[in-house]
Tab-separated table of C-alpha atoms in Angstrom:
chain	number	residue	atom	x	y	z
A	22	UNK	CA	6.196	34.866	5.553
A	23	UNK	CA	6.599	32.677	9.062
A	24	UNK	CA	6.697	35.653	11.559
A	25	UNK	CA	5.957	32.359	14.261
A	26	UNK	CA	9.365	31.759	14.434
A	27	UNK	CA	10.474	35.040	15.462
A	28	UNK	CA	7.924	34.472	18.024
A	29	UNK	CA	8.955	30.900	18.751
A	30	UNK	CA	12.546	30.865	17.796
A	31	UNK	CA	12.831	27.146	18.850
A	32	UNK	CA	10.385	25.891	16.554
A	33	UNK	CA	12.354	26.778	13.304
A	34	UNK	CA	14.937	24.274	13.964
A	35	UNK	CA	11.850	21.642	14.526
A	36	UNK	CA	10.051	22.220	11.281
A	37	UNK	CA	13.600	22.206	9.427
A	38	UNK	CA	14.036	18.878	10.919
A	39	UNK	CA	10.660	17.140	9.941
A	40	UNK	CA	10.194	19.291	6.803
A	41	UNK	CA	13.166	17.405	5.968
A	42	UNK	CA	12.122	13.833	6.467
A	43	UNK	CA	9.114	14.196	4.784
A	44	UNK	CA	10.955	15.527	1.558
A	45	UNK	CA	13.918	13.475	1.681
A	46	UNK	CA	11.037	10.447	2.559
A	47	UNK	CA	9.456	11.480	-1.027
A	48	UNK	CA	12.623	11.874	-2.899
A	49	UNK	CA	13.018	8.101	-1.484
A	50	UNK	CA	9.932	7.015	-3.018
A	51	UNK	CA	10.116	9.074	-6.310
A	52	UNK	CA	13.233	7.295	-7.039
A	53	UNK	CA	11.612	3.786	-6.746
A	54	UNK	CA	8.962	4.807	-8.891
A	55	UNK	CA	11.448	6.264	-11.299
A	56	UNK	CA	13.390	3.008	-11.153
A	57	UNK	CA	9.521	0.847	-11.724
A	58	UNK	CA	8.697	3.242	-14.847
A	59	UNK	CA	5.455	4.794	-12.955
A	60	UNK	CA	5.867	8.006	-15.305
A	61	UNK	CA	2.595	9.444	-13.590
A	62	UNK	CA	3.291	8.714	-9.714
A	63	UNK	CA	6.986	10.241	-9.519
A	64	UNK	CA	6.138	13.715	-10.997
A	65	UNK	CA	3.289	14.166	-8.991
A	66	UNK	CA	5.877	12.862	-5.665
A	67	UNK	CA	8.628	14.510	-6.894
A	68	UNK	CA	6.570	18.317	-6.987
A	69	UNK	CA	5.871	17.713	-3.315
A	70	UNK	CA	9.336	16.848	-2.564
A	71	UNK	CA	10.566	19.972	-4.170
A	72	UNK	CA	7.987	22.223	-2.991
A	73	UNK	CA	8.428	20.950	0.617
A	74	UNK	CA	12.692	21.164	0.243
A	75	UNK	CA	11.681	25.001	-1.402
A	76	UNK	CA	10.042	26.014	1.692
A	77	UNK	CA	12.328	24.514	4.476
A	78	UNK	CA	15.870	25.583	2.275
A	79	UNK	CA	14.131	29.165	2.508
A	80	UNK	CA	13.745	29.497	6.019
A	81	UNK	CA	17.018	28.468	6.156
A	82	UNK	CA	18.182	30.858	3.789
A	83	UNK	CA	16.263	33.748	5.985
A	84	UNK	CA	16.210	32.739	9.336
A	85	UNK	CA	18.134	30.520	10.538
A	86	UNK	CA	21.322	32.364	11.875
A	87	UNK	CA	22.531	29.005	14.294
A	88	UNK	CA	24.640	25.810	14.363
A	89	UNK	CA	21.014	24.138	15.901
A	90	UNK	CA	18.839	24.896	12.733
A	91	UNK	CA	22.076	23.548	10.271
A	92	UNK	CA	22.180	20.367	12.853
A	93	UNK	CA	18.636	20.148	12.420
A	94	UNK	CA	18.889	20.179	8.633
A	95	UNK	CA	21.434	17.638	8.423
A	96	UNK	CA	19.652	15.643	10.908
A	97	UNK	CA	16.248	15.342	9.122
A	98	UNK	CA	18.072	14.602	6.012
A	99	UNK	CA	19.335	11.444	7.704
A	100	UNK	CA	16.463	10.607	9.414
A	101	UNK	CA	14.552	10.865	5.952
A	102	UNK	CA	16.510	8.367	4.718
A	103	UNK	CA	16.015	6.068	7.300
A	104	UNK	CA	12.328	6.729	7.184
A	105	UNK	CA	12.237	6.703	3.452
A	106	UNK	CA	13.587	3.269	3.797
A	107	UNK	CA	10.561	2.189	6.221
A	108	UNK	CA	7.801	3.277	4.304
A	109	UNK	CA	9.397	2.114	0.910
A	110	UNK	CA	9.646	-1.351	2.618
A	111	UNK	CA	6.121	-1.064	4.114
A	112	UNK	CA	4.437	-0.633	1.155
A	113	UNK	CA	6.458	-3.211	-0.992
A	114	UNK	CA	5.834	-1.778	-4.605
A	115	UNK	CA	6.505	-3.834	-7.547
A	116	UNK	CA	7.374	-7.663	-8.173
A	117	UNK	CA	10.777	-10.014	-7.602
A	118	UNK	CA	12.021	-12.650	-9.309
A	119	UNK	CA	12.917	-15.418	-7.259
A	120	UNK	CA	15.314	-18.337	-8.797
A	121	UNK	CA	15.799	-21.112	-6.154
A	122	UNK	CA	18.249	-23.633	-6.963
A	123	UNK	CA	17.972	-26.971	-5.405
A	124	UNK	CA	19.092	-30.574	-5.251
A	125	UNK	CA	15.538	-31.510	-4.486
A	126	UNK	CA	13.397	-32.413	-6.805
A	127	UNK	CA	12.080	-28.768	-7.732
A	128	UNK	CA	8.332	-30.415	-9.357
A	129	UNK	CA	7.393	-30.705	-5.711
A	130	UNK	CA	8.390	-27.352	-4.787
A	131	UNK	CA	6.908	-26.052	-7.911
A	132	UNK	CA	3.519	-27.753	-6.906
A	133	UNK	CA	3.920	-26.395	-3.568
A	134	UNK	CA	4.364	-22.871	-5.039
A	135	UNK	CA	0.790	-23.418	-7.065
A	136	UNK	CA	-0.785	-24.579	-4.698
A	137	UNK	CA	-0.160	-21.039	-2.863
A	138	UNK	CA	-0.910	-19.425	-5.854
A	139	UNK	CA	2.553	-18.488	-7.102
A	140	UNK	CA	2.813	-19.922	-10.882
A	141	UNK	CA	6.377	-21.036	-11.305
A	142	UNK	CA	8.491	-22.907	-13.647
A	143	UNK	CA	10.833	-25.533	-13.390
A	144	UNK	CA	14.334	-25.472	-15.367
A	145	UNK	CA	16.575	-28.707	-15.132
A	146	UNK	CA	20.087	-27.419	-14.540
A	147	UNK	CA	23.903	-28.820	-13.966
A	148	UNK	CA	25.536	-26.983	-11.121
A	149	UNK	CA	29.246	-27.409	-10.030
A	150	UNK	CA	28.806	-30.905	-8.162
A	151	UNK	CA	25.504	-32.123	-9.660
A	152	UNK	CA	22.381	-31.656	-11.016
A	153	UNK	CA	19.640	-28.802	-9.644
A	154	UNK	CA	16.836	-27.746	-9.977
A	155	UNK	CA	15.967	-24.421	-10.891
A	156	UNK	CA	12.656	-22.990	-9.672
A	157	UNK	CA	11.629	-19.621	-10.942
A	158	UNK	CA	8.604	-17.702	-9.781
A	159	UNK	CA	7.281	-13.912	-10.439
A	160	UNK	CA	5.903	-12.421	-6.832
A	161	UNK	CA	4.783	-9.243	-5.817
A	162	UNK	CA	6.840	-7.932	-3.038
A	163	UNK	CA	4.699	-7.361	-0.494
A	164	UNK	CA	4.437	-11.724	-0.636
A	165	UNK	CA	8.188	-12.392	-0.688
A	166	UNK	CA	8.212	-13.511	3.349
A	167	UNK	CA	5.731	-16.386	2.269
A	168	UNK	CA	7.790	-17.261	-0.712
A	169	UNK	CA	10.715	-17.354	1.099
A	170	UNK	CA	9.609	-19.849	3.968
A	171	UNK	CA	7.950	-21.741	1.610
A	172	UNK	CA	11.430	-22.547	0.065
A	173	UNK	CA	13.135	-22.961	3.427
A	174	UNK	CA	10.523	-25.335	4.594
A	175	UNK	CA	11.081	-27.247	1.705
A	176	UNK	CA	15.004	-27.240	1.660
A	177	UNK	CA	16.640	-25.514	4.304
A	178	UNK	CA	20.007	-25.552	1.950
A	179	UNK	CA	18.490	-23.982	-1.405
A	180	UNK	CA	20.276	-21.291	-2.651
A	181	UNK	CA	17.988	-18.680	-4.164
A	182	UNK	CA	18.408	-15.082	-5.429
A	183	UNK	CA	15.793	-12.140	-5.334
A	184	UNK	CA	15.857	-9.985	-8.140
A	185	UNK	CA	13.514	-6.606	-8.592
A	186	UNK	CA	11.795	-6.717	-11.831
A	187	UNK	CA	10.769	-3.561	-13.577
A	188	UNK	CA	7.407	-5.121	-15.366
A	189	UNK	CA	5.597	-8.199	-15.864
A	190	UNK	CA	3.383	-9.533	-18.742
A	191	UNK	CA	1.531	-12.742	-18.610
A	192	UNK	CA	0.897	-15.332	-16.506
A	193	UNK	CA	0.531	-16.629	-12.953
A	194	UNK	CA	1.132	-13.838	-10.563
A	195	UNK	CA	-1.305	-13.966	-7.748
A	196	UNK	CA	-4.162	-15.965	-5.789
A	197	UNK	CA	-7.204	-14.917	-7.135
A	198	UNK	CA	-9.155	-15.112	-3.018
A	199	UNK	CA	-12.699	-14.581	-4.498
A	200	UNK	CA	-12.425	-18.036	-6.685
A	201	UNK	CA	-9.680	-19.723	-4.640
A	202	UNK	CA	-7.581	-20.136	-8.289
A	203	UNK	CA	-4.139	-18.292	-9.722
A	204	UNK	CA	-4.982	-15.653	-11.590
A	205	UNK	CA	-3.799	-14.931	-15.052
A	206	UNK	CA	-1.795	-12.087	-15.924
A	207	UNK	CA	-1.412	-9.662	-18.645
């Protein structure tokens, strides 16, 4: 079917390699969409991942005879995952939970968090040594840098966990830019 690489020996190994981190790259991704219940994005990844793993596992399968297209294999595998990695961060699908937990008062963080368009709430709390605050706000991820300086400019010694969320349903998830005001959510 590829008679190239009995002309160009040296380019089997290549395409193994990069065939390889673009279907290891989509496994990556299917999984997250999996994992986010997108039931029509991950088929429609997951047949390209296949088909692409199909075609590369065959030339193995009938061509490649040395260590070099095995190392290649192995190699783009790895790579994929680093890659697969990259992009997934790069496009930042889905939403996160944050929960700060201060000793501030959390209404002036909470303000500070509407005023950037993040609805939050406010939950009055006892920790181990006093009382906290608990701030809780629903943001997509490709916004969690802002949230997260927003909380350490207002206490450098919150402690705060980021959680993935799977959906969302109602209320204040994002800045509406056209009218300047939060935008209500389903």
């Amino acid at each position: 079917m590829f008679e190239i690489f009995s002309t160009y020996p040296w380019l089997l190994p290549v395409v193994i390699f990069f065939g390889r981190i673009c279907d290891v790259t989509l496994g990556t991704l299917r999984i997250i969409f999996v994992s986010k219940g997108e039931r029509k994005k991950a088929p429609i990844v997951g047949f390209f991942e296949v088909f692409i793993w199909v075609v590369i596992i065959s030339q193995i399968f009938s061509n490649a005879n040395d260590i070099v297209a095995y190392l290649a294999y192995a190699g783009g595998y790895a790579a994929g995952n680093y890659v697969g990695i990259l992009v997934e961060n790069k496009i930042a699908f889905g939403f996160q939970l944050f929960r700060v937990y201060t000793k501030k008062n959390g209404a002036e963080l909470m303000q500070i968090l509407n005023k950037n368009g993040f609805g939050s709430t406010l939950i009055r709390g006892e920790g181990a040594i006093s009382e906290v605050d608990i701030i809780e706000t629903v943001v997509s991820r490709k916004t969690n840098k802002k949230v997260i300086h927003i909380i350490d400019d207002f206490d450098k010694n919150a402690f705060y966990l980021i959680e993935d969320i799977r959906s969302k349903q109602k209320g204040i998830f994002a800045l509406n830019t056209a009218a300047g005001m939060p935008r209500l959510g389903k």
